[in-house]
XYZ file of C-alpha atoms in Angstrom:
676
model
C 121.679 28.064 100.439
C 124.893 26.165 101.171
C 127.748 26.813 98.760
C 130.615 25.173 100.674
C 131.262 21.981 102.659
C 134.115 21.036 104.994
C 135.845 17.750 104.169
C 137.312 15.423 106.785
C 140.829 16.761 106.273
C 139.642 20.318 106.985
C 139.577 21.554 103.393
C 136.575 23.666 102.371
C 135.268 22.829 98.879
C 132.171 23.551 96.790
C 128.914 22.070 98.055
C 127.407 19.805 95.369
C 123.847 18.577 95.943
C 124.258 15.975 93.167
C 126.697 14.061 95.363
C 123.998 13.630 98.013
C 121.501 12.516 95.369
C 124.002 10.070 93.887
C 124.735 8.506 97.274
C 121.016 8.099 98.063
C 120.329 6.625 94.626
C 123.197 4.127 94.920
C 121.874 2.964 98.290
C 118.335 2.683 96.866
C 119.528 0.611 93.910
C 121.152 -1.874 96.273
C 117.681 -2.688 97.627
C 115.892 -2.614 94.274
C 115.029 1.094 93.896
C 115.296 2.764 90.475
C 113.586 6.163 90.973
C 116.166 8.931 90.614
C 113.478 11.599 91.114
C 112.763 10.232 94.598
C 116.455 10.541 95.399
C 116.339 14.178 94.274
C 113.316 14.873 96.469
C 115.024 13.279 99.445
C 118.065 15.454 98.779
C 115.830 18.531 99.085
C 114.653 17.282 102.471
C 118.252 16.738 103.588
C 119.245 20.263 102.581
C 116.173 21.720 104.299
C 117.040 19.813 107.460
C 120.617 21.085 107.359
C 119.556 24.670 106.722
C 117.106 24.528 109.608
C 119.636 23.157 112.079
C 122.949 24.776 111.121
C 121.696 27.847 109.246
C 124.609 29.834 107.758
C 127.445 27.608 109.026
C 129.528 25.523 106.642
C 128.443 21.878 107.154
C 131.013 19.115 107.417
C 130.777 15.762 105.640
C 129.814 13.794 108.763
C 126.948 16.202 109.558
C 125.588 15.853 106.014
C 125.765 12.055 106.193
C 124.013 12.039 109.576
C 121.261 14.151 108.032
C 120.878 11.717 105.111
C 120.433 8.797 107.503
C 117.866 10.707 109.591
C 115.802 11.790 106.567
C 115.792 8.302 105.027
C 114.560 6.738 108.257
C 111.938 9.415 108.995
C 110.498 9.241 105.453
C 110.001 5.477 105.599
C 112.988 4.426 103.460
C 114.354 2.008 106.069
C 115.940 -0.447 103.595
C 117.670 2.372 101.719
C 118.814 3.816 105.057
C 120.332 0.468 106.038
C 122.149 0.166 102.705
C 123.420 3.743 103.082
C 124.623 3.086 106.651
C 126.456 -0.079 105.591
C 128.085 1.753 102.681
C 129.095 4.601 104.988
C 130.543 2.134 107.485
C 132.563 0.450 104.745
C 133.911 3.784 103.516
C 134.870 4.691 107.083
C 136.761 1.419 107.435
C 138.580 2.056 104.168
C 139.560 5.575 105.245
C 140.821 4.316 108.588
C 142.806 1.610 106.826
C 144.329 4.197 104.497
C 145.325 6.306 107.470
C 146.835 3.242 109.127
C 148.647 2.429 105.883
C 150.265 5.854 105.834
C 151.420 5.367 109.431
C 152.919 1.998 108.491
C 154.730 3.510 105.501
C 156.113 6.259 107.733
C 157.491 3.668 110.166
C 158.980 1.544 107.364
C 160.843 4.562 105.989
C 162.546 4.817 109.376
C 163.225 1.099 109.766
C 161.847 -2.010 108.105
C 159.384 -4.190 109.974
C 160.965 -7.159 111.735
C 158.021 -9.494 111.355
C 160.281 -11.491 109.035
C 163.806 -12.068 110.360
C 165.086 -12.679 106.822
C 164.461 -9.057 105.779
C 167.169 -6.435 106.236
C 166.991 -2.640 106.321
C 168.178 -1.859 102.783
C 166.415 0.551 100.386
C 165.113 -2.469 98.444
C 163.750 -3.967 101.645
C 161.959 -0.713 102.454
C 160.416 -0.561 98.984
C 159.320 -4.192 99.278
C 157.655 -3.597 102.627
C 155.897 -0.418 101.495
C 154.490 -2.326 98.516
C 153.599 -5.148 100.900
C 151.691 -2.790 103.213
C 149.725 -1.322 100.296
C 148.935 -4.795 98.984
C 147.657 -5.954 102.386
C 145.433 -2.885 102.557
C 144.017 -3.637 99.120
C 143.207 -7.283 99.820
C 141.672 -6.633 103.249
C 139.407 -3.886 101.981
C 138.584 -4.964 98.441
C 138.993 -8.710 97.905
C 138.621 -10.660 101.142
C 135.012 -11.043 102.382
C 134.282 -8.649 105.239
C 133.630 -11.395 107.798
C 137.098 -12.834 107.172
C 138.788 -9.445 106.952
C 137.303 -8.425 110.317
C 138.406 -11.710 111.907
C 141.968 -11.013 110.787
C 141.919 -7.376 111.933
C 140.475 -8.333 115.330
C 143.109 -11.102 115.696
C 140.647 -13.988 115.898
C 142.680 -15.446 113.040
C 145.767 -14.499 111.078
C 145.739 -14.711 107.288
C 149.391 -15.282 106.457
C 151.241 -13.335 103.781
C 148.288 -11.094 103.063
C 150.355 -9.083 100.607
C 150.487 -12.119 98.306
C 146.851 -13.139 98.864
C 145.868 -13.283 95.192
C 149.296 -13.259 93.590
C 150.835 -16.651 94.243
C 151.085 -19.600 96.633
C 153.323 -20.486 99.524
C 156.113 -23.032 99.077
C 157.459 -25.926 96.983
C 159.584 -29.042 97.236
C 161.444 -28.821 93.905
C 162.271 -31.875 91.789
C 165.933 -31.011 91.213
C 166.655 -34.161 89.201
C 164.054 -33.247 86.579
C 165.371 -29.718 86.057
C 169.044 -30.707 85.940
C 168.451 -33.560 83.495
C 165.989 -31.744 81.193
C 167.196 -28.144 81.506
C 165.049 -25.084 82.194
C 164.388 -21.482 81.166
C 164.346 -18.547 83.595
C 162.897 -16.222 80.960
C 166.076 -15.084 79.218
C 167.103 -18.251 77.452
C 167.375 -21.998 77.913
C 169.786 -23.390 80.517
C 171.052 -26.734 79.265
C 171.718 -29.680 81.602
C 175.082 -29.382 83.402
C 178.131 -31.488 82.569
C 180.105 -30.609 85.681
C 179.145 -30.794 89.332
C 180.083 -27.146 89.838
C 177.624 -26.106 87.141
C 174.965 -28.377 88.646
C 175.352 -26.717 92.063
C 175.263 -23.248 90.516
C 172.090 -24.150 88.634
C 170.560 -25.499 91.850
C 171.035 -22.070 93.457
C 169.544 -20.354 90.403
C 166.535 -22.681 90.548
C 165.895 -21.861 94.204
C 166.195 -18.145 93.573
C 164.077 -18.173 90.406
C 161.250 -20.051 92.060
C 161.438 -17.878 95.185
C 160.586 -14.933 92.955
C 157.384 -16.718 91.907
C 156.303 -17.635 95.464
C 156.080 -16.076 98.925
C 157.296 -19.013 101.016
C 160.195 -21.428 101.250
C 161.983 -23.448 98.584
C 163.360 -26.909 99.179
C 165.028 -29.880 97.520
C 163.411 -33.073 98.877
C 166.189 -35.539 97.900
C 169.282 -33.407 97.369
C 171.855 -36.170 97.891
C 169.965 -38.525 95.576
C 169.436 -35.868 92.895
C 173.032 -34.659 92.871
C 174.341 -38.212 93.071
C 172.361 -39.113 89.973
C 173.713 -36.073 88.108
C 177.290 -37.026 89.007
C 176.765 -40.612 87.793
C 174.983 -39.820 84.545
C 176.125 -36.375 83.426
C 179.467 -35.497 85.036
C 182.566 -37.451 84.078
C 185.592 -37.921 86.344
C 184.301 -35.861 89.234
C 186.759 -35.690 92.136
C 185.891 -35.390 95.807
C 187.450 -31.912 95.849
C 185.254 -30.788 92.937
C 182.175 -32.010 94.788
C 183.246 -30.108 97.896
C 183.944 -26.921 95.934
C 180.530 -27.204 94.276
C 178.727 -27.621 97.612
C 180.684 -24.763 99.173
C 179.760 -22.582 96.212
C 176.095 -23.509 96.637
C 176.167 -22.437 100.282
C 177.917 -19.176 99.413
C 175.306 -18.449 96.748
C 172.365 -19.176 99.044
C 173.716 -16.738 101.632
C 174.361 -13.923 99.139
C 171.846 -14.205 96.254
C 169.080 -11.785 97.248
C 165.679 -12.274 95.647
C 162.215 -10.734 96.141
C 163.176 -7.148 95.171
C 166.666 -7.525 96.614
C 165.357 -7.807 100.153
C 165.830 -11.483 101.041
C 167.885 -14.502 100.193
C 165.670 -17.522 99.433
C 164.187 -19.439 102.363
C 166.035 -22.565 101.274
C 166.062 -26.106 102.687
C 167.952 -29.217 101.603
C 166.973 -32.769 102.603
C 169.761 -35.333 102.605
C 171.309 -38.300 104.398
C 169.543 -41.425 103.074
C 171.162 -42.004 99.672
C 173.597 -44.892 100.109
C 175.182 -44.742 96.644
C 178.857 -43.663 96.548
C 177.949 -40.448 94.722
C 175.072 -39.565 97.023
C 177.205 -40.181 100.099
C 179.922 -37.921 98.728
C 177.404 -35.134 98.181
C 176.099 -35.426 101.764
C 179.624 -35.496 103.170
C 180.695 -32.513 101.063
C 177.836 -30.249 102.049
C 178.228 -31.187 105.726
C 181.952 -30.451 105.438
C 181.219 -27.081 103.871
C 178.829 -26.274 106.725
C 181.396 -27.366 109.297
C 184.016 -25.141 107.647
C 181.639 -22.177 107.536
C 181.685 -19.117 105.314
C 184.731 -17.045 104.354
C 185.755 -16.177 107.909
C 184.315 -19.331 109.422
C 180.888 -17.793 110.056
C 177.911 -20.096 110.471
C 175.777 -20.201 107.299
C 172.177 -19.058 107.804
C 170.952 -20.836 104.674
C 170.229 -23.400 103.451
C 168.506 -25.142 106.320
C 169.877 -28.688 106.213
C 167.420 -31.463 107.062
C 169.200 -34.747 107.800
C 166.800 -37.645 107.288
C 167.057 -40.454 109.844
C 165.946 -43.954 108.883
C 166.441 -47.388 110.419
C 168.627 -49.644 108.312
C 170.127 -46.608 106.552
C 171.881 -44.435 109.140
C 170.532 -44.951 112.680
C 172.818 -47.729 113.928
C 176.543 -48.563 113.662
C 175.868 -51.376 111.184
C 173.966 -49.073 108.798
C 175.724 -47.883 105.598
C 175.239 -44.166 106.359
C 175.790 -44.268 110.114
C 179.057 -42.399 109.611
C 177.127 -39.587 107.920
C 174.728 -39.482 110.875
C 177.712 -39.113 113.208
C 179.112 -36.355 111.014
C 175.711 -34.615 110.837
C 175.515 -34.518 114.639
C 179.057 -33.167 114.827
C 178.185 -30.345 112.420
C 174.855 -29.670 114.178
C 176.707 -29.400 117.500
C 178.609 -26.423 116.089
C 176.216 -24.829 113.563
C 172.674 -25.790 114.778
C 172.327 -27.268 111.306
C 171.334 -29.816 110.229
C 167.963 -30.320 111.846
C 166.662 -33.905 111.846
C 163.598 -35.577 110.323
C 162.412 -39.050 111.301
C 161.361 -41.220 108.373
C 160.183 -44.048 110.639
C 157.665 -41.958 112.591
C 154.264 -43.667 112.529
C 152.831 -41.022 110.201
C 155.885 -41.002 107.879
C 156.771 -44.676 107.601
C 154.131 -45.695 105.059
C 155.439 -43.124 102.558
C 158.899 -44.668 102.484
C 161.490 -42.287 101.069
C 158.975 -39.690 99.884
C 158.542 -37.531 103.008
C 160.613 -34.345 103.128
C 160.481 -31.300 105.384
C 161.246 -27.616 105.087
C 163.257 -25.735 107.668
C 160.166 -23.807 108.746
C 158.588 -27.250 109.562
C 156.277 -27.567 106.523
C 155.430 -31.100 105.415
C 153.379 -31.988 102.317
C 152.685 -35.624 101.487
C 149.097 -36.999 101.413
C 147.202 -36.137 98.221
C 143.596 -36.673 97.112
C 144.406 -35.903 93.479
C 147.686 -37.584 92.629
C 150.889 -39.196 93.820
C 151.561 -39.028 97.553
C 155.028 -37.555 97.598
C 156.755 -34.312 98.520
C 158.489 -33.521 95.245
C 156.692 -30.989 93.004
C 154.167 -30.126 95.702
C 153.814 -27.542 98.435
C 151.506 -25.622 100.724
C 149.092 -23.251 98.998
C 148.377 -21.024 102.001
C 147.996 -21.180 105.808
C 145.668 -19.451 108.237
C 146.198 -19.423 112.012
C 143.702 -19.553 114.895
C 144.287 -17.487 118.043
C 143.582 -20.174 120.664
C 144.223 -17.945 123.711
C 141.638 -15.421 122.522
C 139.010 -18.163 122.154
C 139.753 -19.245 125.714
C 139.714 -15.691 127.088
C 136.410 -14.982 125.357
C 134.667 -18.145 126.623
C 136.504 -19.140 129.849
C 134.607 -22.410 129.706
C 135.675 -25.676 128.064
C 132.327 -26.501 126.443
C 131.864 -22.955 125.144
C 135.475 -22.993 123.938
C 134.838 -26.004 121.699
C 131.684 -24.408 120.283
C 133.648 -21.273 119.405
C 136.527 -23.362 118.049
C 134.173 -25.135 115.651
C 132.828 -21.777 114.488
C 136.285 -20.364 113.853
C 137.387 -23.566 112.109
C 134.445 -23.196 109.749
C 135.482 -19.591 109.067
C 139.061 -20.723 108.392
C 137.927 -23.368 105.915
C 135.865 -20.811 104.009
C 138.715 -18.314 104.081
C 141.131 -20.882 102.651
C 138.602 -21.832 99.983
C 138.182 -18.181 99.046
C 141.942 -17.793 98.729
C 142.228 -21.048 96.789
C 139.670 -19.868 94.246
C 141.353 -16.487 93.862
C 144.748 -18.105 93.276
C 143.307 -20.869 91.068
C 142.139 -18.194 88.611
C 145.750 -17.150 87.979
C 147.171 -18.226 84.641
C 150.367 -20.086 83.901
C 151.860 -16.879 82.483
C 151.410 -15.209 85.881
C 153.896 -17.661 87.442
C 156.351 -18.123 84.573
C 158.963 -20.236 86.340
C 156.813 -22.179 88.809
C 154.114 -23.111 86.310
C 155.766 -22.220 83.015
C 158.667 -24.599 83.671
C 156.246 -27.261 84.991
C 157.673 -27.381 88.506
C 154.281 -27.971 90.148
C 152.582 -31.349 89.964
C 149.671 -31.149 87.530
C 151.112 -28.290 85.479
C 152.556 -30.610 82.804
C 149.805 -30.070 80.247
C 148.857 -26.497 81.074
C 149.370 -23.802 78.457
C 150.347 -20.180 79.019
C 146.753 -18.880 79.145
C 145.384 -21.774 81.217
C 144.300 -21.309 84.820
C 146.412 -23.110 87.420
C 143.558 -24.801 89.309
C 144.415 -28.270 87.995
C 147.923 -27.954 89.352
C 147.359 -26.410 92.764
C 144.664 -28.902 93.730
C 147.698 -31.104 94.535
C 148.843 -28.647 97.202
C 147.723 -28.310 100.817
C 145.522 -25.804 102.651
C 146.757 -25.480 106.220
C 144.757 -24.567 109.321
C 147.262 -23.522 111.954
C 147.089 -22.490 115.601
C 149.085 -20.623 118.180
C 149.189 -20.506 121.974
C 147.900 -23.895 123.087
C 149.753 -23.393 126.387
C 148.069 -20.055 127.142
C 144.633 -21.326 126.116
C 144.974 -24.240 128.536
C 146.110 -21.876 131.282
C 142.881 -19.896 130.869
C 140.677 -23.003 130.750
C 142.312 -25.138 133.463
C 144.769 -22.959 135.355
C 147.741 -24.992 134.056
C 149.476 -25.536 130.735
C 150.115 -29.010 129.308
C 153.652 -29.220 130.692
C 152.412 -28.795 134.255
C 149.390 -31.061 134.481
C 148.319 -34.347 132.877
C 144.642 -33.388 132.651
C 145.593 -30.155 130.905
C 147.757 -32.164 128.508
C 144.772 -34.398 127.701
C 142.590 -31.362 127.035
C 145.329 -29.874 124.833
C 145.496 -33.085 122.851
C 141.708 -33.047 122.471
C 141.828 -29.483 121.136
C 144.485 -30.176 118.495
C 142.884 -33.488 117.613
C 139.684 -31.507 117.013
C 141.522 -29.239 114.574
C 142.901 -32.294 112.772
C 139.474 -33.933 112.526
C 137.969 -30.698 111.217
C 140.681 -30.503 108.543
C 139.926 -34.107 107.557
C 136.232 -33.246 107.255
C 136.967 -30.196 105.100
C 139.089 -32.397 102.848
C 136.015 -34.542 102.241
C 133.678 -31.564 101.917
C 135.776 -29.611 99.415
C 137.796 -32.492 97.891
C 141.057 -30.688 98.583
C 144.016 -31.382 100.870
C 143.139 -29.618 104.148
C 145.617 -30.287 106.962
C 146.324 -29.128 110.522
C 149.449 -27.042 111.012
C 151.672 -26.211 113.986
C 152.143 -22.583 112.923
C 155.706 -21.159 112.991
C 154.484 -17.907 114.529
C 156.973 -15.079 114.068
C 155.095 -11.801 113.655
C 151.791 -13.419 114.658
C 153.008 -14.248 118.159
C 153.341 -10.611 119.208
C 150.478 -9.301 117.078
C 147.911 -11.551 118.739
C 148.936 -10.952 122.332
C 149.161 -7.178 121.954
C 145.591 -7.062 120.681
C 144.310 -9.451 123.350
C 145.969 -7.524 126.171
C 144.081 -4.402 125.115
C 140.801 -6.332 125.115
C 141.179 -8.590 128.154
C 143.831 -6.848 130.236
C 146.826 -8.519 131.833
C 146.025 -12.146 132.634
C 148.713 -14.030 134.555
C 150.376 -16.742 132.516
C 148.525 -15.600 129.399
C 148.847 -11.941 128.368
C 151.513 -10.904 130.876
C 154.392 -11.184 128.390
C 155.174 -9.999 124.859
C 154.388 -13.211 122.963
C 152.211 -16.300 122.813
C 153.882 -19.708 122.870
C 154.489 -21.243 119.473
C 151.902 -23.848 118.371
C 151.760 -26.848 120.770
C 155.127 -26.153 122.427
C 155.696 -26.235 126.155
C 156.287 -22.597 127.262
C 159.904 -21.589 126.712
C 160.311 -20.377 130.317
C 159.103 -23.620 131.915
C 161.766 -25.690 133.684
C 161.662 -29.165 132.157
C 164.205 -31.772 131.056
C 164.901 -32.321 127.369
C 163.512 -35.856 127.567
C 160.280 -34.860 129.298
C 159.733 -31.979 126.862
C 160.120 -34.412 123.970
C 157.572 -36.766 125.528
C 155.071 -33.949 126.136
C 155.244 -32.574 122.588
C 155.732 -35.745 120.549
C 152.092 -36.863 120.299
C 151.090 -33.574 118.660
C 153.319 -34.224 115.653
C 151.046 -36.836 114.138
C 148.052 -34.499 114.456
C 149.732 -31.685 112.525
C 150.317 -33.253 109.126
C 151.032 -29.908 107.420
C 154.059 -29.293 109.595
C 155.482 -29.715 113.089
C 158.760 -29.263 114.950
C 160.149 -29.660 118.462
C 163.335 -28.265 119.972
C 165.498 -28.739 122.984
C 167.495 -25.768 124.291
C 171.061 -26.361 125.440
C 173.206 -23.842 127.365
C 176.114 -24.036 124.922
C 177.473 -25.960 121.979
C 177.370 -29.722 122.680
C 180.366 -30.340 120.380
C 182.171 -32.247 123.124
C 179.196 -34.485 123.850
C 177.948 -35.936 120.556
C 176.722 -39.005 122.449
C 174.198 -36.813 124.280
C 172.837 -35.506 120.959
C 172.468 -39.038 119.659
C 170.682 -40.029 122.852
C 168.244 -37.115 122.456
C 167.585 -37.883 118.791
C 166.969 -41.571 119.446
C 164.590 -40.650 122.256
C 162.768 -38.417 119.771
C 162.513 -41.329 117.353
C 161.176 -43.572 120.112
C 158.548 -40.960 121.072
C 157.286 -40.656 117.465
C 158.516 -37.150 116.687
C 158.599 -36.168 113.011
C 160.990 -33.229 112.860
C 163.280 -31.606 115.434
C 166.248 -29.373 116.123
C 168.907 -28.849 118.766
C 169.217 -25.196 119.878
C 172.066 -23.388 121.626
C 173.650 -19.918 121.452
C 176.109 -19.211 118.635
C 178.110 -16.000 119.095
C 180.787 -15.124 116.547
C 183.284 -12.261 116.602
C 183.262 -10.535 113.221
C 186.787 -9.233 113.803
C 188.797 -12.301 114.722
C 186.369 -15.162 114.067
C 186.164 -16.480 117.626
C 183.054 -18.592 118.149
C 181.411 -19.530 121.431
C 179.402 -17.712 124.072
C 180.503 -14.079 124.042
C 179.185 -11.493 126.482
C 179.551 -7.843 125.482
C 182.968 -8.103 123.829
C 185.247 -10.746 122.335
C 187.496 -12.503 124.848
C 190.268 -12.711 122.238
C 190.389 -9.307 120.499
C 187.947 -7.279 122.661
C 185.850 -6.338 119.644
C 182.200 -5.551 120.346
C 181.159 -6.432 116.790
C 179.500 -9.754 117.650
C 177.215 -11.792 115.379
C 174.638 -13.591 117.541
C 172.775 -16.436 115.833
C 169.678 -18.143 117.221
C 166.887 -20.279 115.778
C 163.568 -18.588 115.029
C 160.514 -20.487 113.701
C 162.700 -23.238 112.252
C 165.331 -21.176 110.436
C 168.404 -19.473 111.844
C 168.800 -15.709 112.044
C 170.831 -13.084 113.832
C 169.038 -11.710 116.879
C 169.227 -8.102 115.664
C 166.602 -9.140 113.084
C 164.232 -10.626 115.676
C 161.086 -8.569 116.311
C 160.308 -7.371 119.834
C 158.063 -10.335 120.654
C 160.706 -12.853 119.598
C 163.414 -10.882 121.420
C 161.323 -11.251 124.581
C 160.750 -14.945 123.937
C 164.481 -15.450 123.393
C 165.238 -13.806 126.733
C 162.784 -16.156 128.473
C 164.096 -19.410 127.021
C 165.359 -21.788 129.702
C 167.873 -24.526 129.034
C 166.775 -28.155 129.123
C 168.770 -30.634 131.147
C 169.745 -34.118 129.948
C 168.103 -35.741 132.980
C 166.031 -38.785 131.994
C 162.806 -39.615 133.773
């Protein structure tokens, strides 16, 4: 008779027949069985089988489980056998995930993951990422339906911010005016409305940080110049221009030093400005642009907030417009700092909303609403999911089959987002004390502490994103959409199909589903690494370290700035949840502001919604020299160089880029100013 059994980790422990009986009985109950005695009899058969085949050896766990399956099948208990096999498979997956989790933790203890370029390598960052890894493991193996979990693991889709799956939602455009005029409470006492502009700016930073701790995504002020201008007019007496500047400089300092989320990150902050024509609003815009132009303490370029300068005809686009001077100043600052980026209020898909459309630096846009006012303020994205377009193409290698598979994966994405929505909707106001407790989210006004947040978050958006349109087209046609007009038409048809599907899901579920041009940071490398293992090296597809972001023309493709704009512009209107286009310049265009204006006006003409101008920013930490610096500073010969580039909308230093984005950065070609 067996007295010992060998576990998977090699330990030898007491053999307990009751464990076999319990496992058989649990499997039987799943298919309607309730006879414990039968389970005991089957256990006897299992032990007899083991004794006959391994005699006096110590059996291992896998051998015992194989014997259970064999006995169940041979004795006519097929349904119980199937239930047992499925349970065993699930337990195997959980064990493998636990093993993978331990490997991830080991790597994090050496150096934090660089999937997020806003995370450093501090002890707090390590603790945050270890907790994040454990949380992802829990949701994938215990909460998310297996079909969806497998699709994520196999890289058919990417469920973003898995660690926060059931904890909170993504991002918010914050109504700053409301909080600064009514006051707010961060949990340790009431903060009364400010009487000075310096206090107002300090409170604005606190608001961004406090709400970042309740959410996993970005925080933004949709009408910063208007909000601050109103505070100056109504609450702050005798405010001088210097006081406004000092307040805006202090805000920028705070947003680059106030770490949130367990001390690991400063808030992903964005500020929309540029269209308020009142004297106070104009002063605010000028002050914050001046502070950005001046830089931080040693003249360094600020990483946050991401400034979004809003362009609108009759307001700032032409010399006769009241804020044209601010537009000129914004371009001057952007030519040195890569900030601000620019949003286009007169784009065909923005114009009907007037002054209400605002963007986040990552590209997110929230405006249409089935359940309330169509505006950005007090609303945000609930959660995104991203489709791996190249994998669909590699799997099908046929256009008709591709669209069939795309429809299937879109259906999976809609159900995954609905599952996540329902999990989050069951949270209570008390679970998100600042976001919901202080009534920041539209629809939370009448909710009490113990109420679920469903009535509020139905005003948010559920985003279906995509990555690698260029590579998918290369598989299907042999060319990407920058190389061939027919490929471009097919690319447009694909993204239009995603948009139409999102519109249909909005009707089906009565929620705000939208298509999204995913800002793929970690996803870009994760997808292609998995696909290369499955499909091998495919030229123009898996032969590099990253997939091309969303609908963008590949970064290594030689094309003029104007042609790139024309190729990408039409996709903006299809991706209502967020979109962005860039042009890459070889160096700072500070001596050619006219060229920037020409590019931006061409963007407006082509119906682009949101865009940025990219170029290298290298800064010597020793002497403050800024420009293009090779290995050492030309002035002081220091090798301590801060290298800033744009990644997925925001700025970051390249030492925080992950390997995939490092490779993409190395491949980026510069776009000429040649017009077609």
